[in-house]
Amino acid sequence: MDKANGQSIRPSSAVQGAATRAAIIDATVALIGEVGWGGITLRAVAARAGVRHGVVGYHFRGKDDLLGQAAAAATRQVLAQPLALARQATDIHQVVEGTVAWYSCGGLSDPSMALLLEILRQGVRDSGLRAPIAAEIRAYRAALADLIENGQRRGELTARVPAADAATVLAALLDGLLLHALFDPDLNLNGTAVAVRTLLARGATDDTP
C-alpha cells in the first residue's frame, strides 16, 4: 500500500480489476504457447494466474472470449518489435536487413514465434479472431508503405509500383522467409537483403524522371 498524508491508500476496485484481467490474459498467452489453443481450460488459466476459477468467468464471457482477447494481446506483443522497427527506420532497407538479421541470429527460436503461428493458425478457422490480427498486420504494412513512398520520392526506389502494393509484397516476402527459415534451419539468408534491395531499387526502365 502507498501512503499519502500519513494515510494508507488502497488501489481502487477498477485498478485491481484491470490488474486481475491482465494477469488472466498473461496466463492465457503463456498457456497457448505451451499447450496450444485446444489445450486451454479455464481452470488451468485460473491456476496459472493465481486466482479462483470463478474470477475468470467474472471478467470474461467464457473461454472463447478469453482466448480471443488473449490472442489479440499476444499478437500486438509479438508484432511490437517489427512494427517499431518499421516505424523507427529511416529507409526500407533497414527494415529488411534488420528482419533478416533477426531471423539469422536466433530470433526464430523465440517462444513468441510458436505462439504467433498458433494464433495465426486458429485465426484461419475463427472469423472473430481475424479482425484484431488483421488490424496489427495492416499497421505493419502501412508503416512499410510510408517508408517505401519516402524512398520513391527521394528517387531511391522504383516508382513503377504503388507504395501500398509494394508494401504488401514486401510484408508477404518477409513472412514467407520466416516460414522457410522455420522449416529449413539450414537455409542461407546471407544474400536475401541484397536481393530485396536490388528488386526495389530504381532501375533504368522506370518511367519517372
PDB file of C-alpha atoms in Angstrom:
ATOM      1  CA  MET A   1       0.000   0.000   0.000  1.00  0.00           C
ATOM      2  CA  ASP A   2       1.137   3.553  -0.748  1.00  0.00           C
ATOM      3  CA  LYS A   3       0.975   6.226   1.870  1.00  0.00           C
ATOM      4  CA  ALA A   4      -0.003   9.850   1.411  1.00  0.00           C
ATOM      5  CA  ASN A   5      -0.534  12.388   4.133  1.00  0.00           C
ATOM      6  CA  GLY A   6       0.027   9.662   6.691  1.00  0.00           C
ATOM      7  CA  GLN A   7      -2.906   7.562   5.454  1.00  0.00           C
ATOM      8  CA  SER A   8      -2.793   4.202   3.707  1.00  0.00           C
ATOM      9  CA  ILE A   9      -4.257   4.205   0.201  1.00  0.00           C
ATOM     10  CA  ARG A  10      -5.710   1.017  -1.237  1.00  0.00           C
ATOM     11  CA  PRO A  11      -5.850   0.507  -5.011  1.00  0.00           C
ATOM     12  CA  SER A  12      -9.294   1.242  -6.393  1.00  0.00           C
ATOM     13  CA  SER A  13     -11.516  -1.627  -7.447  1.00  0.00           C
ATOM     14  CA  ALA A  14     -11.064  -0.543 -11.073  1.00  0.00           C
ATOM     15  CA  VAL A  15      -7.282  -0.735 -10.762  1.00  0.00           C
ATOM     16  CA  GLN A  16      -7.485  -4.107  -9.042  1.00  0.00           C
ATOM     17  CA  GLY A  17      -9.875  -5.392 -11.688  1.00  0.00           C
ATOM     18  CA  ALA A  18      -7.604  -4.256 -14.520  1.00  0.00           C
ATOM     19  CA  ALA A  19      -4.630  -5.941 -12.862  1.00  0.00           C
ATOM     20  CA  THR A  20      -6.572  -9.179 -12.464  1.00  0.00           C
ATOM     21  CA  ARG A  21      -7.690  -9.119 -16.119  1.00  0.00           C
ATOM     22  CA  ALA A  22      -4.112  -8.512 -17.212  1.00  0.00           C
ATOM     23  CA  ALA A  23      -2.859 -11.418 -15.091  1.00  0.00           C
ATOM     24  CA  ILE A  24      -5.506 -13.729 -16.572  1.00  0.00           C
ATOM     25  CA  ILE A  25      -4.645 -12.690 -20.124  1.00  0.00           C
ATOM     26  CA  ASP A  26      -0.912 -13.118 -19.472  1.00  0.00           C
ATOM     27  CA  ALA A  27      -1.578 -16.593 -18.078  1.00  0.00           C
ATOM     28  CA  THR A  28      -3.676 -17.496 -21.121  1.00  0.00           C
ATOM     29  CA  VAL A  29      -1.000 -16.259 -23.535  1.00  0.00           C
ATOM     30  CA  ALA A  30       1.630 -18.339 -21.755  1.00  0.00           C
ATOM     31  CA  LEU A  31      -0.555 -21.450 -21.868  1.00  0.00           C
ATOM     32  CA  ILE A  32      -1.357 -21.022 -25.578  1.00  0.00           C
ATOM     33  CA  GLY A  33       2.360 -21.149 -26.274  1.00  0.00           C
ATOM     34  CA  GLU A  34       2.839 -24.189 -24.055  1.00  0.00           C
ATOM     35  CA  VAL A  35      -0.163 -26.436 -24.733  1.00  0.00           C
ATOM     36  CA  GLY A  36      -1.739 -24.999 -27.865  1.00  0.00           C
ATOM     37  CA  TRP A  37      -5.141 -23.451 -28.439  1.00  0.00           C
ATOM     38  CA  GLY A  38      -7.104 -26.640 -27.877  1.00  0.00           C
ATOM     39  CA  GLY A  39      -5.345 -27.450 -24.619  1.00  0.00           C
ATOM     40  CA  ILE A  40      -6.583 -24.361 -22.767  1.00  0.00           C
ATOM     41  CA  THR A  41      -9.006 -24.793 -19.863  1.00  0.00           C
ATOM     42  CA  LEU A  42     -10.363 -22.057 -17.613  1.00  0.00           C
ATOM     43  CA  ARG A  43      -9.200 -23.967 -14.541  1.00  0.00           C
ATOM     44  CA  ALA A  44      -5.652 -24.123 -15.902  1.00  0.00           C
ATOM     45  CA  VAL A  45      -5.754 -20.388 -16.645  1.00  0.00           C
ATOM     46  CA  ALA A  46      -7.014 -19.610 -13.138  1.00  0.00           C
ATOM     47  CA  ALA A  47      -4.287 -21.734 -11.581  1.00  0.00           C
ATOM     48  CA  ARG A  48      -1.575 -20.053 -13.680  1.00  0.00           C
ATOM     49  CA  ALA A  49      -2.937 -16.577 -12.880  1.00  0.00           C
ATOM     50  CA  GLY A  50      -3.268 -17.371  -9.182  1.00  0.00           C
ATOM     51  CA  VAL A  51      -6.984 -16.582  -8.975  1.00  0.00           C
ATOM     52  CA  ARG A  52     -10.103 -18.570  -8.185  1.00  0.00           C
ATOM     53  CA  HIS A  53     -11.808 -20.315 -11.072  1.00  0.00           C
ATOM     54  CA  GLY A  54     -14.904 -18.125 -10.768  1.00  0.00           C
ATOM     55  CA  VAL A  55     -12.827 -14.955 -11.137  1.00  0.00           C
ATOM     56  CA  VAL A  56     -12.041 -15.840 -14.747  1.00  0.00           C
ATOM     57  CA  GLY A  57     -15.741 -16.165 -15.502  1.00  0.00           C
ATOM     58  CA  TYR A  58     -16.409 -12.821 -13.836  1.00  0.00           C
ATOM     59  CA  HIS A  59     -14.022 -10.965 -16.145  1.00  0.00           C
ATOM     60  CA  PHE A  60     -14.603 -12.869 -19.412  1.00  0.00           C
ATOM     61  CA  ARG A  61     -17.670 -14.236 -21.202  1.00  0.00           C
ATOM     62  CA  GLY A  62     -16.409 -17.801 -21.380  1.00  0.00           C
ATOM     63  CA  LYS A  63     -13.347 -19.424 -22.900  1.00  0.00           C
ATOM     64  CA  ASP A  64     -13.848 -18.108 -26.448  1.00  0.00           C
ATOM     65  CA  ASP A  65     -13.950 -14.513 -25.220  1.00  0.00           C
ATOM     66  CA  LEU A  66     -10.847 -15.042 -23.108  1.00  0.00           C
ATOM     67  CA  LEU A  67      -8.930 -16.734 -25.921  1.00  0.00           C
ATOM     68  CA  GLY A  68      -9.881 -14.010 -28.384  1.00  0.00           C
ATOM     69  CA  GLN A  69      -8.708 -11.205 -26.107  1.00  0.00           C
ATOM     70  CA  ALA A  70      -5.540 -13.084 -25.202  1.00  0.00           C
ATOM     71  CA  ALA A  71      -4.776 -13.752 -28.871  1.00  0.00           C
ATOM     72  CA  ALA A  72      -5.197 -10.071 -29.743  1.00  0.00           C
ATOM     73  CA  ALA A  73      -2.914  -9.072 -26.863  1.00  0.00           C
ATOM     74  CA  ALA A  74      -0.316 -11.674 -27.835  1.00  0.00           C
ATOM     75  CA  THR A  75      -0.367 -10.603 -31.480  1.00  0.00           C
ATOM     76  CA  ARG A  76       0.237  -6.980 -30.511  1.00  0.00           C
ATOM     77  CA  GLN A  77       3.062  -8.108 -28.245  1.00  0.00           C
ATOM     78  CA  VAL A  78       4.765 -10.309 -30.844  1.00  0.00           C
ATOM     79  CA  LEU A  79       4.424  -7.756 -33.662  1.00  0.00           C
ATOM     80  CA  ALA A  80       5.541  -4.840 -31.486  1.00  0.00           C
ATOM     81  CA  GLN A  81       9.202  -5.356 -32.392  1.00  0.00           C
ATOM     82  CA  PRO A  82       8.832  -5.491 -36.203  1.00  0.00           C
ATOM     83  CA  LEU A  83       6.302  -2.648 -36.102  1.00  0.00           C
ATOM     84  CA  ALA A  84       8.656  -0.489 -34.023  1.00  0.00           C
ATOM     85  CA  LEU A  85      11.484  -1.302 -36.427  1.00  0.00           C
ATOM     86  CA  ALA A  86       9.360  -0.285 -39.400  1.00  0.00           C
ATOM     87  CA  ARG A  87       8.290   2.982 -37.735  1.00  0.00           C
ATOM     88  CA  GLN A  88      11.742   3.956 -36.482  1.00  0.00           C
ATOM     89  CA  ALA A  89      13.752   3.047 -39.579  1.00  0.00           C
ATOM     90  CA  THR A  90      14.925   5.801 -41.898  1.00  0.00           C
ATOM     91  CA  ASP A  91      14.537   3.674 -45.017  1.00  0.00           C
ATOM     92  CA  ILE A  92      13.018   0.364 -46.075  1.00  0.00           C
ATOM     93  CA  HIS A  93      16.401  -1.333 -46.329  1.00  0.00           C
ATOM     94  CA  GLN A  94      16.931  -1.009 -42.579  1.00  0.00           C
ATOM     95  CA  VAL A  95      13.703  -2.943 -42.052  1.00  0.00           C
ATOM     96  CA  VAL A  96      14.691  -5.728 -44.443  1.00  0.00           C
ATOM     97  CA  GLU A  97      18.246  -6.003 -43.158  1.00  0.00           C
ATOM     98  CA  GLY A  98      17.130  -5.868 -39.526  1.00  0.00           C
ATOM     99  CA  THR A  99      14.438  -8.501 -40.027  1.00  0.00           C
ATOM    100  CA  VAL A 100      16.707 -10.886 -41.929  1.00  0.00           C
ATOM    101  CA  ALA A 101      19.463 -10.418 -39.334  1.00  0.00           C
ATOM    102  CA  TRP A 102      16.978 -11.212 -36.564  1.00  0.00           C
ATOM    103  CA  TYR A 103      15.896 -14.380 -38.374  1.00  0.00           C
ATOM    104  CA  SER A 104      19.540 -15.404 -38.826  1.00  0.00           C
ATOM    105  CA  CYS A 105      20.668 -14.684 -35.257  1.00  0.00           C
ATOM    106  CA  GLY A 106      18.314 -16.908 -33.308  1.00  0.00           C
ATOM    107  CA  GLY A 107      15.111 -14.903 -33.402  1.00  0.00           C
ATOM    108  CA  LEU A 108      13.267 -17.920 -34.779  1.00  0.00           C
ATOM    109  CA  SER A 109      13.925 -19.818 -31.544  1.00  0.00           C
ATOM    110  CA  ASP A 110      11.995 -17.195 -29.566  1.00  0.00           C
ATOM    111  CA  PRO A 111       8.926 -18.878 -27.985  1.00  0.00           C
ATOM    112  CA  SER A 112       6.837 -15.987 -29.279  1.00  0.00           C
ATOM    113  CA  MET A 113       7.233 -17.379 -32.806  1.00  0.00           C
ATOM    114  CA  ALA A 114       5.451 -20.607 -31.924  1.00  0.00           C
ATOM    115  CA  LEU A 115       2.807 -18.569 -30.155  1.00  0.00           C
ATOM    116  CA  LEU A 116       2.224 -16.349 -33.199  1.00  0.00           C
ATOM    117  CA  LEU A 117       1.969 -19.332 -35.534  1.00  0.00           C
ATOM    118  CA  GLU A 118      -0.546 -20.998 -33.208  1.00  0.00           C
ATOM    119  CA  ILE A 119      -2.669 -17.838 -33.162  1.00  0.00           C
ATOM    120  CA  LEU A 120      -2.492 -17.377 -36.938  1.00  0.00           C
ATOM    121  CA  ARG A 121      -3.480 -20.997 -37.462  1.00  0.00           C
ATOM    122  CA  GLN A 122      -6.527 -20.526 -35.258  1.00  0.00           C
ATOM    123  CA  GLY A 123      -7.355 -17.232 -36.931  1.00  0.00           C
ATOM    124  CA  VAL A 124      -7.872 -19.017 -40.227  1.00  0.00           C
ATOM    125  CA  ARG A 125     -10.679 -21.012 -38.591  1.00  0.00           C
ATOM    126  CA  ASP A 126     -12.157 -18.278 -36.414  1.00  0.00           C
ATOM    127  CA  SER A 127     -13.561 -15.260 -38.246  1.00  0.00           C
ATOM    128  CA  GLY A 128     -13.955 -13.362 -34.982  1.00  0.00           C
ATOM    129  CA  LEU A 129     -10.260 -13.675 -34.309  1.00  0.00           C
ATOM    130  CA  ARG A 130      -9.200 -12.354 -37.705  1.00  0.00           C
ATOM    131  CA  ALA A 131     -10.169  -8.719 -37.108  1.00  0.00           C
ATOM    132  CA  PRO A 132      -7.679  -7.888 -34.306  1.00  0.00           C
ATOM    133  CA  ILE A 133      -4.907  -9.821 -36.044  1.00  0.00           C
ATOM    134  CA  ALA A 134      -5.650  -8.094 -39.357  1.00  0.00           C
ATOM    135  CA  ALA A 135      -5.541  -4.685 -37.640  1.00  0.00           C
ATOM    136  CA  GLU A 136      -1.992  -5.309 -36.402  1.00  0.00           C
ATOM    137  CA  ILE A 137      -0.849  -6.594 -39.785  1.00  0.00           C
ATOM    138  CA  ARG A 138      -2.395  -3.569 -41.541  1.00  0.00           C
ATOM    139  CA  ALA A 139      -0.495  -1.243 -39.210  1.00  0.00           C
ATOM    140  CA  TYR A 140       2.741  -3.001 -40.166  1.00  0.00           C
ATOM    141  CA  ARG A 141       2.008  -2.762 -43.894  1.00  0.00           C
ATOM    142  CA  ALA A 142       1.135   0.926 -43.520  1.00  0.00           C
ATOM    143  CA  ALA A 143       4.498   1.606 -41.856  1.00  0.00           C
ATOM    144  CA  LEU A 144       6.274  -0.203 -44.699  1.00  0.00           C
ATOM    145  CA  ALA A 145       4.270   1.748 -47.278  1.00  0.00           C
ATOM    146  CA  ASP A 146       5.316   5.059 -45.687  1.00  0.00           C
ATOM    147  CA  LEU A 147       8.982   4.092 -45.892  1.00  0.00           C
ATOM    148  CA  ILE A 148       8.645   2.917 -49.482  1.00  0.00           C
ATOM    149  CA  GLU A 149       6.829   6.094 -50.513  1.00  0.00           C
ATOM    150  CA  ASN A 150       9.566   8.211 -48.937  1.00  0.00           C
ATOM    151  CA  GLY A 151      12.184   6.209 -50.819  1.00  0.00           C
ATOM    152  CA  GLN A 152      10.296   6.695 -54.065  1.00  0.00           C
ATOM    153  CA  ARG A 153      10.160  10.463 -53.517  1.00  0.00           C
ATOM    154  CA  ARG A 154      13.916  10.507 -52.936  1.00  0.00           C
ATOM    155  CA  GLY A 155      14.411   8.571 -56.169  1.00  0.00           C
ATOM    156  CA  GLU A 156      15.968   5.579 -54.372  1.00  0.00           C
ATOM    157  CA  LEU A 157      13.214   3.038 -55.020  1.00  0.00           C
ATOM    158  CA  THR A 158      11.283   2.134 -58.125  1.00  0.00           C
ATOM    159  CA  ALA A 159       8.141   4.201 -58.529  1.00  0.00           C
ATOM    160  CA  ARG A 160       6.554   1.874 -61.081  1.00  0.00           C
ATOM    161  CA  VAL A 161       4.695   0.071 -58.307  1.00  0.00           C
ATOM    162  CA  PRO A 162       2.395   1.945 -55.874  1.00  0.00           C
ATOM    163  CA  ALA A 163       3.901   2.091 -52.388  1.00  0.00           C
ATOM    164  CA  ALA A 164       0.968   0.278 -50.760  1.00  0.00           C
ATOM    165  CA  ASP A 165       1.216  -2.605 -53.242  1.00  0.00           C
ATOM    166  CA  ALA A 166       4.984  -2.834 -52.809  1.00  0.00           C
ATOM    167  CA  ALA A 167       4.485  -2.900 -49.027  1.00  0.00           C
ATOM    168  CA  THR A 168       2.063  -5.816 -49.326  1.00  0.00           C
ATOM    169  CA  VAL A 169       4.557  -7.769 -51.442  1.00  0.00           C
ATOM    170  CA  LEU A 170       7.429  -6.962 -49.089  1.00  0.00           C
ATOM    171  CA  ALA A 171       5.466  -7.945 -45.981  1.00  0.00           C
ATOM    172  CA  ALA A 172       4.475 -11.222 -47.654  1.00  0.00           C
ATOM    173  CA  LEU A 173       8.085 -11.824 -48.657  1.00  0.00           C
ATOM    174  CA  LEU A 174       9.326 -11.358 -45.083  1.00  0.00           C
ATOM    175  CA  ASP A 175       6.553 -13.605 -43.767  1.00  0.00           C
ATOM    176  CA  GLY A 176       7.492 -16.210 -46.355  1.00  0.00           C
ATOM    177  CA  LEU A 177      11.135 -16.047 -45.321  1.00  0.00           C
ATOM    178  CA  LEU A 178      10.020 -16.669 -41.755  1.00  0.00           C
ATOM    179  CA  LEU A 179       8.221 -19.874 -42.741  1.00  0.00           C
ATOM    180  CA  HIS A 180      11.080 -21.091 -44.939  1.00  0.00           C
ATOM    181  CA  ALA A 181      13.625 -20.437 -42.190  1.00  0.00           C
ATOM    182  CA  LEU A 182      11.452 -22.126 -39.557  1.00  0.00           C
ATOM    183  CA  PHE A 183      11.081 -25.311 -41.580  1.00  0.00           C
ATOM    184  CA  ASP A 184      14.550 -25.268 -43.143  1.00  0.00           C
ATOM    185  CA  PRO A 185      17.079 -24.314 -40.443  1.00  0.00           C
ATOM    186  CA  ASP A 186      19.935 -24.710 -42.954  1.00  0.00           C
ATOM    187  CA  LEU A 187      18.521 -22.010 -45.231  1.00  0.00           C
ATOM    188  CA  ASN A 188      21.202 -19.425 -46.024  1.00  0.00           C
ATOM    189  CA  LEU A 189      19.771 -15.902 -45.820  1.00  0.00           C
ATOM    190  CA  ASN A 190      23.076 -14.084 -46.358  1.00  0.00           C
ATOM    191  CA  GLY A 191      22.133 -12.722 -49.773  1.00  0.00           C
ATOM    192  CA  THR A 192      18.473 -12.080 -49.057  1.00  0.00           C
ATOM    193  CA  ALA A 193      18.706  -8.429 -48.010  1.00  0.00           C
ATOM    194  CA  VAL A 194      20.841  -7.618 -51.066  1.00  0.00           C
ATOM    195  CA  ALA A 195      18.350  -9.390 -53.334  1.00  0.00           C
ATOM    196  CA  VAL A 196      15.438  -7.386 -51.912  1.00  0.00           C
ATOM    197  CA  ARG A 197      17.401  -4.146 -52.211  1.00  0.00           C
ATOM    198  CA  THR A 198      18.093  -4.944 -55.875  1.00  0.00           C
ATOM    199  CA  LEU A 199      14.438  -5.715 -56.602  1.00  0.00           C
ATOM    200  CA  LEU A 200      13.250  -2.466 -55.002  1.00  0.00           C
ATOM    201  CA  ALA A 201      15.934  -0.245 -56.493  1.00  0.00           C
ATOM    202  CA  ARG A 202      15.017   2.298 -59.106  1.00  0.00           C
ATOM    203  CA  GLY A 203      16.102   0.922 -62.464  1.00  0.00           C
ATOM    204  CA  ALA A 204      16.775   2.336 -65.902  1.00  0.00           C
ATOM    205  CA  THR A 205      13.338   1.188 -67.074  1.00  0.00           C
ATOM    206  CA  ASP A 206      11.459   3.338 -64.570  1.00  0.00           C
ATOM    207  CA  ASP A 207       9.052   5.737 -66.225  1.00  0.00           C
ATOM    208  CA  THR A 208       9.612   8.511 -63.697  1.00  0.00           C
ATOM    209  CA  PRO A 209      12.300  11.113 -64.428  1.00  0.00           C
TER     210      PRO A 209
END
